Tab-separated table of C-alpha atoms in Angstrom:
chain	number	residue	atom	x	y	z
A	1183	MET	CA	-24.095	-6.118	24.204
A	1184	ALA	CA	-21.547	-4.239	22.157
A	1185	SER	CA	-20.652	-5.333	18.666
A	1186	ARG	CA	-17.421	-7.246	18.145
A	1187	ALA	CA	-17.153	-6.712	14.373
A	1188	CYS	CA	-13.728	-5.017	14.425
A	1189	LEU	CA	-12.183	-7.611	16.735
A	1190	VAL	CA	-13.586	-10.447	14.638
A	1191	ALA	CA	-12.182	-8.828	11.464
A	1192	VAL	CA	-8.726	-8.416	13.010
A	1193	ASN	CA	-8.721	-12.028	14.240
A	1194	ARG	CA	-9.730	-13.268	10.780
A	1195	THR	CA	-6.896	-11.325	9.186
A	1196	ILE	CA	-4.407	-12.775	11.672
A	1197	ARG	CA	-5.700	-16.319	11.172
A	1198	ALA	CA	-5.872	-16.045	7.372
A	1199	GLY	CA	-2.328	-14.712	7.201
A	1200	GLY	CA	-0.932	-17.389	9.479
A	1201	LEU	CA	0.627	-14.841	11.820
A	1202	GLU	CA	1.839	-16.293	15.106
A	1203	GLU	CA	0.819	-14.522	18.286
A	1204	ASP	CA	4.265	-15.039	19.800
A	1205	GLY	CA	6.182	-14.442	16.552
A	1206	PRO	CA	7.814	-11.303	15.192
A	1207	HIS	CA	4.431	-9.596	14.750
A	1208	ALA	CA	3.246	-10.125	18.340
A	1209	ALA	CA	3.286	-6.429	19.256
A	1210	LEU	CA	1.380	-5.508	16.111
A	1211	ILE	CA	-1.229	-8.199	16.787
A	1212	ASP	CA	-1.730	-7.007	20.384
A	1213	MET	CA	-2.027	-3.380	19.288
A	1214	ALA	CA	-4.511	-4.229	16.527
A	1215	ARG	CA	-6.678	-6.268	18.896
A	1216	ASN	CA	-6.660	-3.545	21.570
A	1217	LEU	CA	-7.621	-0.902	19.014
A	1218	ALA	CA	-10.347	-3.196	17.648
A	1219	ARG	CA	-11.785	-3.612	21.151
A	1220	ARG	CA	-11.792	0.170	21.626
A	1221	MET	CA	-13.467	0.611	18.222
A	1222	ASP	CA	-16.124	-1.965	19.109
A	1223	LYS	CA	-16.727	-0.313	22.482
A	1224	ALA	CA	-17.101	3.171	20.981
A	1225	GLY	CA	-19.057	2.084	17.946
A	1226	PRO	CA	-18.151	3.014	14.381
A	1227	ASP	CA	-20.245	6.216	14.440
A	1228	GLU	CA	-19.044	7.425	17.837
A	1229	ALA	CA	-15.319	6.603	17.659
A	1230	PRO	CA	-12.986	9.618	17.746
A	1231	LEU	CA	-11.085	10.385	14.567
A	1232	ASN	CA	-7.671	9.588	16.057
A	1233	LEU	CA	-8.913	6.122	17.105
A	1234	LEU	CA	-10.230	5.515	13.589
A	1235	ARG	CA	-6.873	6.490	12.120
A	1236	MET	CA	-4.896	4.298	14.533
A	1237	TYR	CA	-7.182	1.330	13.862
A	1238	ASP	CA	-6.922	1.835	10.091
A	1239	SER	CA	-3.122	2.050	10.353
A	1240	ALA	CA	-2.933	-1.127	12.439
A	1241	VAL	CA	-5.137	-3.050	9.993
A	1242	THR	CA	-3.025	-1.811	7.068
A	1243	LYS	CA	0.148	-2.978	8.819
A	1244	LEU	CA	-1.425	-6.369	9.487
A	1245	GLU	CA	-2.329	-6.687	5.799
A	1246	ARG	CA	1.262	-5.825	4.839
A	1247	ALA	CA	2.583	-8.427	7.259
A	1248	VAL	CA	0.303	-11.025	5.675
A	1249	ALA	CA	1.132	-10.063	2.059
A	1250	PRO	CA	3.537	-12.365	0.221
A	1251	ARG	CA	7.110	-11.171	-0.007
A	1252	PRO	CA	8.776	-10.744	-3.412
A	1253	ALA	CA	11.408	-13.296	-4.330
A	1254	PRO	CA	14.939	-12.255	-3.376
A	1255	ARG	CA	17.227	-11.083	-6.157
A	1256	THR	CA	19.985	-13.395	-7.259
A	1257	ARG	CA	23.521	-12.186	-6.770
A	1258	ARG	CA	25.842	-12.016	-9.737
A	1259	ASP	CA	29.489	-12.977	-9.749
A	1260	GLU	CA	32.136	-10.341	-10.365
A	1261	GLY	CA	32.721	-11.219	-14.024
A	1262	GLU	CA	29.116	-11.956	-14.931
A	1263	PRO	CA	27.588	-9.307	-17.206
A	1264	GLU	CA	24.466	-7.384	-16.280
A	1265	ALA	CA	21.158	-8.646	-17.615
A	1266	THR	CA	20.592	-5.315	-19.321
A	1267	ALA	CA	23.889	-5.244	-21.223
A	1268	ASP	CA	22.218	-5.882	-24.606
A	1269	ALA	CA	19.107	-3.851	-23.907
A	1270	VAL	CA	18.295	-0.914	-26.140
A	1271	PRO	CA	18.079	2.309	-24.148
A	1272	ALA	CA	14.535	3.507	-23.756
A	1273	GLY	CA	13.852	7.015	-24.892
A	1274	PRO	CA	12.491	9.094	-27.706
A	1275	PRO	CA	13.450	8.191	-31.273
A	1276	ASP	CA	16.108	10.203	-33.049
A	1277	LEU	CA	14.659	13.313	-34.608
A	1278	LYS	CA	15.485	14.337	-38.143
A	1279	ILE	CA	15.622	17.968	-39.120
A	1280	VAL	CA	13.604	18.494	-42.262
A	1281	GLU	CA	13.989	21.850	-43.909
A	1282	GLU	CA	11.002	23.076	-45.803
A	1283	THR	CA	11.702	25.022	-48.932
A	1284	ALA	CA	9.865	28.235	-49.659
A	1285	LEU	CA	7.985	26.548	-52.510
A	1286	ASP	CA	6.848	23.682	-50.276
A	1287	ARG	CA	5.714	26.156	-47.603
A	1288	ILE	CA	3.620	28.100	-50.184
A	1289	ARG	CA	2.048	24.854	-51.464
A	1290	ARG	CA	1.219	23.778	-47.889
A	1291	GLN	CA	-0.384	27.142	-47.129
A	1292	LYS	CA	-2.460	26.993	-50.328
A	1293	ARG	CA	-3.660	23.469	-49.525
A	1294	ARG	CA	-4.627	24.591	-46.016
A	1295	ALA	CA	-6.496	27.637	-47.333
A	1296	ALA	CA	-8.304	25.591	-50.018
A	1297	GLY	CA	-9.125	22.641	-47.784
């Protein structure tokens, strides 16, 4: 009897994510199950590369469908200021030009040569 490991894994993902078989992800669920059956029939060592890629893509899409969605952004009224209005712009600090005198340059070179 052929292994059913891929089909079992797909069904667990669907069940754990609470995806409905007749909901908006019905086509994805059917495709993932069909690919899992083909993977189980061929065996993991004998499956063609394109089947492996399609199965991997379907499982990835199932995982994305199960993943929690980020909270929606709140809308601001016309007169309400942006949240970043008081923020300091990120970037490098202001650079100061420091001119080195000839005497300072000679002292620095002597320290480097001695040290």
